[in-house]
XYZ file of C-alpha atoms in Angstrom:
560
model
C 17.597 19.478 -5.935
C 18.184 22.289 -3.174
C 19.278 19.573 -0.900
C 21.593 17.760 -3.663
C 23.220 21.168 -3.506
C 23.564 22.079 -0.172
C 24.665 18.761 0.519
C 28.038 18.694 -2.189
C 29.188 21.814 -0.951
C 28.939 20.963 2.839
C 30.691 17.856 2.042
C 33.135 19.877 0.416
C 33.531 22.669 2.118
C 34.025 19.990 5.584
C 36.210 17.741 3.417
C 36.856 13.849 2.395
C 36.008 12.635 5.789
C 32.075 14.255 5.390
C 30.415 12.396 2.093
C 27.369 13.958 0.521
C 25.032 11.252 1.572
C 25.767 11.392 5.236
C 25.532 15.226 4.456
C 21.953 14.936 3.094
C 20.996 11.993 5.533
C 21.165 14.888 8.481
C 19.554 17.984 6.272
C 16.228 19.148 7.382
C 13.014 21.277 6.758
C 12.127 23.567 9.598
C 8.778 23.248 11.056
C 8.626 27.012 11.184
C 8.761 29.444 8.164
C 10.964 31.925 10.002
C 13.571 29.763 10.204
C 14.098 29.009 6.742
C 13.681 26.462 3.872
C 16.111 23.758 5.284
C 18.771 23.769 7.354
C 21.636 22.079 8.154
C 22.778 20.886 12.625
C 26.569 21.011 13.297
C 26.339 19.411 16.755
C 27.251 16.186 15.326
C 30.861 18.089 14.144
C 31.515 20.034 17.354
C 33.897 16.961 18.288
C 36.053 16.151 15.301
C 36.135 20.335 14.746
C 36.853 20.730 18.499
C 34.628 23.596 18.316
C 30.890 24.696 19.382
C 28.483 24.236 17.039
C 27.552 27.831 16.537
C 30.491 28.885 15.594
C 30.882 26.099 13.219
C 27.696 27.489 12.112
C 28.929 30.864 11.772
C 32.188 29.729 10.024
C 30.523 27.538 7.220
C 27.214 30.060 6.926
C 29.165 32.953 4.568
C 31.458 29.950 2.421
C 27.746 28.716 0.982
C 26.690 30.198 -2.713
C 24.356 29.646 -5.162
C 21.184 30.947 -7.102
C 19.086 28.526 -5.689
C 19.717 30.020 -1.889
C 18.125 33.448 -1.050
C 20.142 33.979 2.417
C 22.279 31.517 4.519
C 21.665 32.390 8.435
C 23.575 30.870 11.534
C 21.357 30.321 14.167
C 22.089 28.328 17.454
C 23.687 25.743 16.301
C 21.860 25.600 13.137
C 22.726 27.005 9.254
C 19.432 27.416 8.314
C 18.837 28.383 4.331
C 16.543 30.357 2.695
C 15.249 29.325 -0.829
C 15.050 32.090 -3.842
C 11.383 31.875 -4.167
C 11.105 33.137 -7.933
C 13.709 31.298 -9.064
C 12.380 27.385 -7.216
C 9.170 28.641 -8.450
C 9.917 28.990 -11.900
C 11.942 25.828 -11.976
C 9.592 23.771 -10.555
C 6.810 24.826 -12.374
C 8.358 24.093 -15.771
C 9.065 20.687 -14.234
C 5.476 20.008 -13.644
C 4.971 21.172 -17.624
C 7.346 19.323 -18.996
C 6.908 16.117 -17.140
C 2.732 15.656 -16.608
C 1.514 13.307 -15.433
C 4.881 11.544 -15.041
C 5.854 14.038 -12.640
C 7.392 12.151 -9.322
C 8.400 9.798 -11.660
C 11.899 8.062 -10.600
C 13.826 4.899 -13.001
C 16.122 3.163 -10.187
C 13.215 0.656 -10.432
C 15.336 -0.175 -13.983
C 12.660 -2.379 -15.071
C 13.336 -4.974 -12.168
C 10.244 -7.133 -11.726
C 8.424 -7.276 -8.276
C 5.892 -10.077 -7.451
C 3.250 -8.701 -4.703
C 1.279 -11.153 -3.132
C -2.119 -9.663 -2.157
C -5.628 -9.347 -1.377
C -5.810 -13.420 -0.808
C -9.403 -13.423 0.218
C -10.314 -17.412 1.162
C -13.303 -18.930 -1.000
C -16.836 -19.892 0.629
C -16.143 -17.311 2.850
C -17.804 -13.464 2.008
C -15.110 -10.628 1.692
C -15.087 -9.434 4.644
C -13.139 -5.965 6.179
C -10.230 -7.194 7.140
C -9.509 -8.563 3.597
C -9.196 -4.927 2.654
C -6.114 -3.928 4.072
C -3.802 -6.478 2.387
C -6.142 -5.383 -1.167
C -5.467 -1.749 -1.270
C -2.026 -1.687 0.197
C -1.271 -3.827 -1.902
C -2.405 -1.851 -5.051
C -0.914 1.158 -4.179
C 2.174 -0.455 -3.816
C 2.385 -1.634 -7.041
C 1.384 1.376 -8.106
C 4.192 3.220 -6.581
C 6.858 0.847 -7.586
C 5.661 0.994 -11.617
C 6.088 4.726 -10.519
C 9.456 4.154 -9.715
C 9.998 2.145 -12.371
C 9.623 -1.369 -11.807
C 7.605 -4.092 -13.452
C 5.101 -5.754 -11.532
C 3.095 -8.930 -11.593
C -0.007 -8.337 -9.202
C -0.732 -12.310 -7.631
C -4.390 -12.672 -5.903
C -3.211 -15.724 -3.774
C -6.351 -17.143 -3.649
C -6.847 -19.230 0.251
C -8.936 -22.201 -2.112
C -7.109 -25.148 0.228
C -6.796 -26.042 3.600
C -8.077 -28.131 6.590
C -10.726 -25.551 7.070
C -12.033 -26.711 3.814
C -12.820 -30.463 5.190
C -14.811 -28.932 7.406
C -16.845 -26.911 5.406
C -17.222 -29.688 3.085
C -18.482 -31.852 6.375
C -20.581 -29.363 7.337
C -22.005 -28.762 3.929
C -23.006 -32.589 3.712
C -24.268 -32.815 7.035
C -26.563 -29.589 7.053
C -26.145 -28.200 3.116
C -29.067 -27.237 0.993
C -28.313 -27.069 -2.697
C -30.881 -25.130 -3.776
C -30.514 -22.140 -0.822
C -26.089 -22.464 -1.133
C -26.826 -21.577 -5.473
C -29.402 -18.463 -4.274
C -26.963 -17.020 -1.328
C -24.003 -18.952 -1.924
C -21.524 -17.175 0.009
C -24.239 -15.961 3.325
C -25.132 -20.433 3.462
C -21.560 -21.456 3.051
C -20.323 -18.731 5.500
C -23.485 -19.691 7.968
C -22.839 -23.556 7.900
C -19.256 -22.706 8.520
C -19.861 -21.130 11.998
C -22.240 -23.155 12.759
C -19.529 -26.067 12.281
C -16.735 -24.720 14.265
C -19.051 -23.979 17.071
C -20.639 -27.345 16.921
C -17.063 -29.011 16.925
C -16.222 -27.651 20.067
C -18.405 -29.691 22.197
C -18.177 -32.621 19.675
C -14.424 -33.819 18.670
C -16.062 -36.466 15.849
C -17.206 -33.397 13.447
C -13.888 -32.321 14.350
C -12.120 -35.775 13.088
C -15.031 -35.853 10.209
C -13.538 -32.361 8.814
C -10.005 -34.020 8.551
C -11.456 -36.724 6.678
C -13.195 -34.466 4.230
C -9.846 -32.721 3.610
C -7.772 -35.584 2.739
C -10.569 -37.096 0.598
C -10.023 -33.422 -0.560
C -6.154 -34.148 -1.154
C -7.218 -37.327 -2.271
C -9.291 -36.018 -5.437
C -12.133 -37.444 -4.574
C -15.047 -36.801 -7.158
C -17.375 -35.524 -4.119
C -15.209 -33.256 -2.566
C -13.584 -32.039 -5.936
C -17.544 -31.306 -7.380
C -18.512 -29.516 -4.469
C -14.511 -27.610 -3.703
C -14.945 -26.268 -7.536
C -18.200 -25.243 -7.354
C -17.830 -23.092 -3.920
C -14.867 -21.803 -5.522
C -16.589 -20.424 -8.838
C -19.081 -19.434 -6.586
C -16.821 -17.116 -4.470
C -14.614 -15.747 -7.427
C -17.603 -14.389 -8.820
C -18.632 -12.877 -6.249
C -14.844 -11.642 -5.063
C -14.943 -10.011 -9.147
C -17.564 -7.350 -7.785
C -15.775 -6.409 -5.428
C -12.451 -6.107 -7.217
C -14.503 -3.990 -9.836
C -15.810 -1.579 -7.261
C -12.334 -1.005 -5.215
C -10.742 -0.185 -9.104
C -8.272 -3.433 -8.709
C -7.412 -5.820 -10.922
C -4.458 -8.842 -11.340
C -2.039 -9.933 -13.962
C -2.958 -13.453 -12.208
C -5.197 -15.479 -9.720
C -3.659 -18.289 -8.946
C -5.315 -20.928 -5.596
C -3.181 -22.298 -3.083
C -4.827 -26.087 -4.739
C -2.807 -25.003 -8.293
C 0.678 -26.430 -6.378
C -1.448 -29.515 -5.025
C 0.661 -31.628 -7.657
C 3.930 -29.612 -7.253
C 4.807 -30.102 -3.441
C 6.159 -33.170 -3.359
C 8.541 -32.065 -5.683
C 9.600 -29.564 -2.760
C 9.301 -31.947 -0.482
C 11.975 -34.195 -2.444
C 14.362 -31.340 -2.856
C 13.841 -30.676 0.612
C 15.272 -34.401 1.098
C 17.436 -34.392 -1.099
C 19.424 -31.351 1.196
C 19.113 -32.969 4.267
C 16.670 -30.598 5.795
C 13.613 -32.656 6.515
C 13.115 -34.346 10.195
C 10.425 -36.149 12.020
C 8.720 -35.231 14.731
C 5.887 -37.286 16.057
C 4.962 -38.677 13.093
C 4.900 -35.290 11.229
C 8.143 -34.173 9.157
C 9.449 -30.716 9.795
C 13.054 -28.792 8.849
C 14.559 -27.842 12.604
C 15.108 -24.634 12.193
C 16.652 -24.253 16.483
C 19.855 -22.179 14.899
C 17.439 -19.112 13.771
C 15.599 -18.812 16.948
C 12.646 -20.110 15.496
C 10.134 -23.398 15.811
C 10.745 -25.945 13.625
C 8.577 -24.818 10.031
C 6.006 -28.189 9.637
C 5.739 -29.491 6.192
C 3.868 -32.346 6.620
C 1.855 -33.398 9.410
C 1.837 -37.008 11.142
C -1.390 -37.827 9.261
C 0.409 -37.037 5.845
C -1.396 -33.938 4.420
C 0.156 -30.953 3.778
C 0.497 -27.551 5.449
C 0.500 -24.108 4.066
C 4.067 -23.696 4.371
C 4.404 -26.558 2.116
C 2.008 -24.751 -0.633
C 4.072 -21.034 0.123
C 7.386 -22.677 -0.100
C 6.735 -24.766 -3.942
C 4.453 -21.061 -4.556
C 8.108 -19.303 -4.063
C 9.944 -21.178 -6.259
C 7.143 -21.547 -8.848
C 6.867 -17.362 -9.271
C 11.121 -17.191 -9.405
C 11.008 -19.237 -11.861
C 8.194 -17.561 -13.909
C 9.411 -13.945 -13.340
C 12.740 -13.897 -12.107
C 11.427 -11.267 -9.630
C 14.252 -8.929 -7.892
C 11.954 -8.453 -5.389
C 8.694 -10.709 -3.564
C 6.349 -8.488 -1.510
C 4.084 -10.584 0.495
C 1.490 -7.951 1.989
C -0.099 -10.076 4.594
C -1.629 -9.401 8.421
C 1.966 -8.835 10.835
C 0.041 -12.056 12.843
C 2.232 -13.952 9.783
C 5.283 -12.750 10.641
C 6.655 -16.611 11.995
C 5.330 -18.168 9.535
C 6.877 -15.807 7.046
C 10.578 -15.745 8.965
C 9.888 -19.621 8.701
C 9.341 -19.728 4.832
C 12.451 -17.271 4.323
C 14.760 -19.332 6.227
C 13.600 -22.559 4.777
C 13.947 -21.171 1.392
C 17.442 -19.902 2.078
C 19.327 -23.234 3.955
C 17.822 -24.888 0.628
C 21.117 -22.175 -0.769
C 18.684 -19.922 -3.292
C 20.320 -16.765 -3.434
C 17.020 -14.903 -4.079
C 14.995 -15.875 -0.492
C 16.975 -12.898 0.745
C 14.562 -10.683 -2.114
C 11.176 -11.860 -0.084
C 9.924 -9.386 1.791
C 7.164 -9.691 4.723
C 4.930 -6.743 4.192
C 3.284 -7.141 7.647
C 0.185 -4.742 8.591
C -2.040 -4.239 11.608
C -4.854 -5.499 11.958
C -8.647 -4.228 11.221
C -10.453 -4.334 14.469
C -14.149 -4.027 15.312
C -14.793 -2.740 18.809
C -10.561 -3.079 19.797
C -11.031 -6.926 18.645
C -9.629 -8.782 15.716
C -13.054 -10.040 12.808
C -13.176 -13.448 12.462
C -15.544 -15.256 10.563
C -15.739 -18.674 12.406
C -16.963 -16.969 15.460
C -19.174 -14.855 13.801
C -17.543 -11.546 14.001
C -16.882 -9.578 10.987
C -17.988 -6.839 8.744
C -18.772 -7.646 5.139
C -16.616 -4.704 2.454
C -19.582 -5.436 -0.438
C -21.619 -4.064 2.552
C -19.729 -1.055 3.293
C -18.814 -0.202 0.231
C -22.628 -0.191 -1.282
C -23.587 1.881 1.690
C -20.224 4.219 1.269
C -21.285 4.885 -2.605
C -25.098 5.663 -1.777
C -24.642 8.249 0.939
C -22.140 9.584 -1.522
C -25.024 9.519 -4.566
C -27.795 11.168 -1.981
C -24.831 14.001 -1.832
C -24.609 14.781 -4.886
C -28.520 14.904 -5.165
C -28.777 17.261 -2.056
C -25.743 19.571 -3.283
C -25.513 18.934 -7.328
C -28.414 16.870 -8.654
C -27.815 18.170 -11.941
C -24.400 16.713 -12.257
C -23.538 14.080 -14.891
C -22.751 10.704 -14.758
C -24.478 10.610 -11.414
C -24.281 7.307 -10.208
C -19.934 6.996 -11.526
C -19.356 10.412 -9.701
C -21.212 8.559 -6.359
C -18.971 4.936 -7.218
C -15.791 6.771 -7.314
C -16.181 8.778 -4.063
C -17.769 6.288 -2.131
C -15.429 3.552 -3.277
C -12.099 6.214 -2.251
C -13.857 7.409 0.907
C -13.316 3.168 1.755
C -10.376 3.103 0.430
C -8.270 6.088 1.799
C -9.898 5.705 5.350
C -7.015 2.582 5.049
C -3.762 4.150 3.437
C -3.958 7.106 5.424
C -2.847 5.157 8.181
C 0.539 3.656 8.846
C 0.224 0.159 7.683
C 1.556 -1.289 10.745
C -1.004 0.163 12.702
C -4.214 -1.486 13.683
C -7.130 0.343 12.260
C -10.540 0.676 14.388
C -13.609 0.182 12.126
C -15.473 3.160 12.193
C -18.412 3.523 9.349
C -19.189 7.086 10.605
C -15.225 8.522 10.202
C -14.800 6.086 6.874
C -17.624 8.051 4.945
C -17.259 11.222 6.257
C -17.166 13.735 3.689
C -15.111 16.398 5.540
C -11.625 16.004 6.996
C -8.554 13.726 5.815
C -11.016 11.670 3.849
C -10.669 11.139 0.383
C -13.541 13.124 -0.570
C -12.064 16.106 0.946
C -8.910 15.512 -1.860
C -11.275 14.991 -4.482
C -12.988 18.404 -3.439
C -9.603 20.262 -4.076
C -8.906 18.527 -7.085
C -12.685 19.711 -9.014
C -12.208 22.924 -7.544
C -8.551 23.739 -9.411
C -10.528 22.146 -12.434
C -13.299 24.552 -11.778
C -10.566 26.959 -11.614
C -9.057 26.619 -14.621
C -11.621 26.477 -17.091
C -13.112 29.477 -15.434
C -9.640 31.014 -16.168
C -9.797 29.308 -19.614
C -5.958 28.296 -19.215
C -4.483 26.746 -21.957
C -0.818 24.498 -22.060
C 0.810 26.401 -24.984
C -0.019 29.657 -22.503
C 1.271 28.621 -19.232
C 3.063 30.632 -17.442
C 6.294 29.949 -15.315
C 7.398 32.868 -13.945
C 5.238 33.390 -10.584
C 6.820 35.706 -8.810
C 3.508 34.982 -5.422
C 5.434 34.483 -1.538
C 1.499 34.316 -0.332
C 2.200 30.709 -3.403
C 5.217 29.297 -1.981
C 4.399 27.291 0.829
C 2.028 25.559 -2.188
C 4.949 25.171 -4.466
C 7.109 23.932 -1.965
C 4.863 21.037 -1.398
C 3.923 20.508 -4.348
C 8.258 19.995 -5.140
C 8.234 17.979 -2.733
C 6.556 14.601 -4.280
C 9.330 13.731 -5.994
C 10.992 12.362 -2.877
C 7.612 11.274 -1.143
C 7.331 8.927 -3.840
C 10.360 7.647 -3.555
C 10.149 7.719 -0.032
C 6.735 6.179 0.174
C 7.833 3.209 -1.844
C 11.484 2.208 -0.181
C 9.699 1.996 3.049
C 6.456 0.272 1.707
C 3.817 3.179 2.909
C 1.453 4.447 1.029
C -0.019 6.717 3.931
C 3.370 8.823 3.197
C 1.311 9.451 0.077
C -1.620 9.908 2.006
C -0.811 12.205 4.267
C 1.158 14.401 1.658
C -1.868 14.555 -0.491
C -3.763 16.318 2.789
C -1.136 18.848 3.434
C -0.988 19.995 -0.407
C -4.702 20.104 -0.201
C -5.095 22.333 2.866
C -2.105 24.846 1.198
C -3.733 25.087 -1.737
C -7.346 25.918 0.008
C -5.107 28.117 1.907
C -3.476 29.662 -1.242
C -6.914 29.415 -2.895
C -9.266 31.589 0.450
C -6.008 34.372 0.680
C -5.248 34.705 -3.843
C -7.643 36.854 -6.428
C -6.356 33.516 -8.530
C -8.540 35.132 -11.425
C -7.484 38.639 -11.277
C -5.244 39.608 -15.141
C -2.519 40.300 -12.948
C 0.193 37.206 -13.692
C -3.504 35.425 -14.115
C -1.293 32.519 -16.399
C 1.305 32.282 -13.993
C -1.189 31.230 -11.002
C -3.320 29.179 -13.907
C -0.098 27.172 -14.266
C 0.443 26.729 -10.362
C -3.186 25.431 -10.396
C -2.446 23.167 -13.098
C 0.646 22.204 -11.797
C -1.626 21.011 -8.036
C -3.851 19.428 -10.008
C -1.649 17.292 -11.871
C -0.261 16.226 -8.373
C -3.283 15.730 -6.532
C -5.335 13.515 -9.237
C -1.385 11.800 -9.721
C -1.600 11.315 -6.063
C -4.587 9.874 -5.862
C -4.172 7.648 -8.647
C -1.846 5.867 -6.634
C -3.924 5.248 -3.875
C -6.252 3.082 -6.264
C -8.332 6.083 -5.925
C -10.163 8.582 -8.757
C -10.754 12.216 -9.171
C -13.969 13.307 -10.561
C -13.658 15.741 -13.134
C -17.076 17.640 -11.219
C -18.835 16.569 -7.755
């Protein structure tokens, strides 16, 4: 609110040439408290006003007046605004009390549809740490979209088709033991896949054998189909165990194979629009004008490729959901692929092609290199989650052995630690896998935030806080940094969604928890003077921390 008020006043004072939005974009939050709560730099006005920034600030500052402003001071070319702490504190706490868990919500989504393509593990392979990123980033973005007023559809687009499955079928026929695979499906299938990949480096006939089995799969050969269905069902059963631990669900789980009988229509449409060209026996859509290599639609042997399936899936999703945004939460190594998909859809004159967005992210690295199932270099997510939960359980036994629902709390804390370790990083950056960093229960971690929430709940219980006795008229300068932080929550939610960056929520929550802990350490919250007002502030903090964790897909235990 205060930034809007300041922007409106300055825009009015500066004249029509300087819009409210332009002024708003320049308003800063000073890093040092002594420089105020808001600041407007006058340097970009110097040329048109033909005056020094300092002189412009001197002239404008006395003309800025509002109940929100305690004082306005020109300093070195900046206009520094000190807010009326009591007025702003009361307004913030009233907003929190009125909104409850809806605090920070927005309506700019206007019930428009956002479809998210996320998680997308490959069948017949264990769920590795490499697929964690798409899963938790996609889930957090869906939560943020809903918080901003959108309707969402979360799609788990399972990798259940392609030449790699021809290799797997060939490997099973060569080395597979049905009894062992049924007893321990994913590890056994992965072992065979890795063995096949290694052996094919020295035996070209294996590569051809894999291609033959994939062609059988495309031609609905009964044996190939039965094996493929078995591997798929076993994989989904194992994947669902992971999703349950992470607390993540989907609106639609659909594999690439679903589009097998629908791809001919896409190829026909490309032919009809005269977009297909033959190249060395393969069918491609040239993208020379876009500065990209051609998009391969059919290989020379007549088999399709995942671009064909992604084009078909995109068309199907728009027909099904009329989406306003389609977010593909996929690693940055697929950037070229999604550029090609978007340009081909644009060439088909589909106006919604511009609403497709590739939400790329960095890789999960192990010792500085990418994890790879084919090379046998991967870390299993289920193993990491179970170890995190076991460590959380041991921590509870050591510090609070009488805690009720210990197993549930251990799952909330362990899974939260794994999720937060990913989401606290800017999604575009690579993340180095470190079990120790992930499972540290101090510092910039989910357990630190969960414990701050538990502490707040304990204070509210001891103080006997009741909503009908809530008092927003807090007059406490020590609380001011925390009040300002709580006040920023709606802005952070909006920015996190508009930039598709859940780490903004994670970093915000860490700052909020640190400010709360500092306030707790320096204030006797439960003393009689202003007790109800201080408890109202603690209640407001607990609302924000719990809601922020929920947006990230993390639960907040009531006790730890």
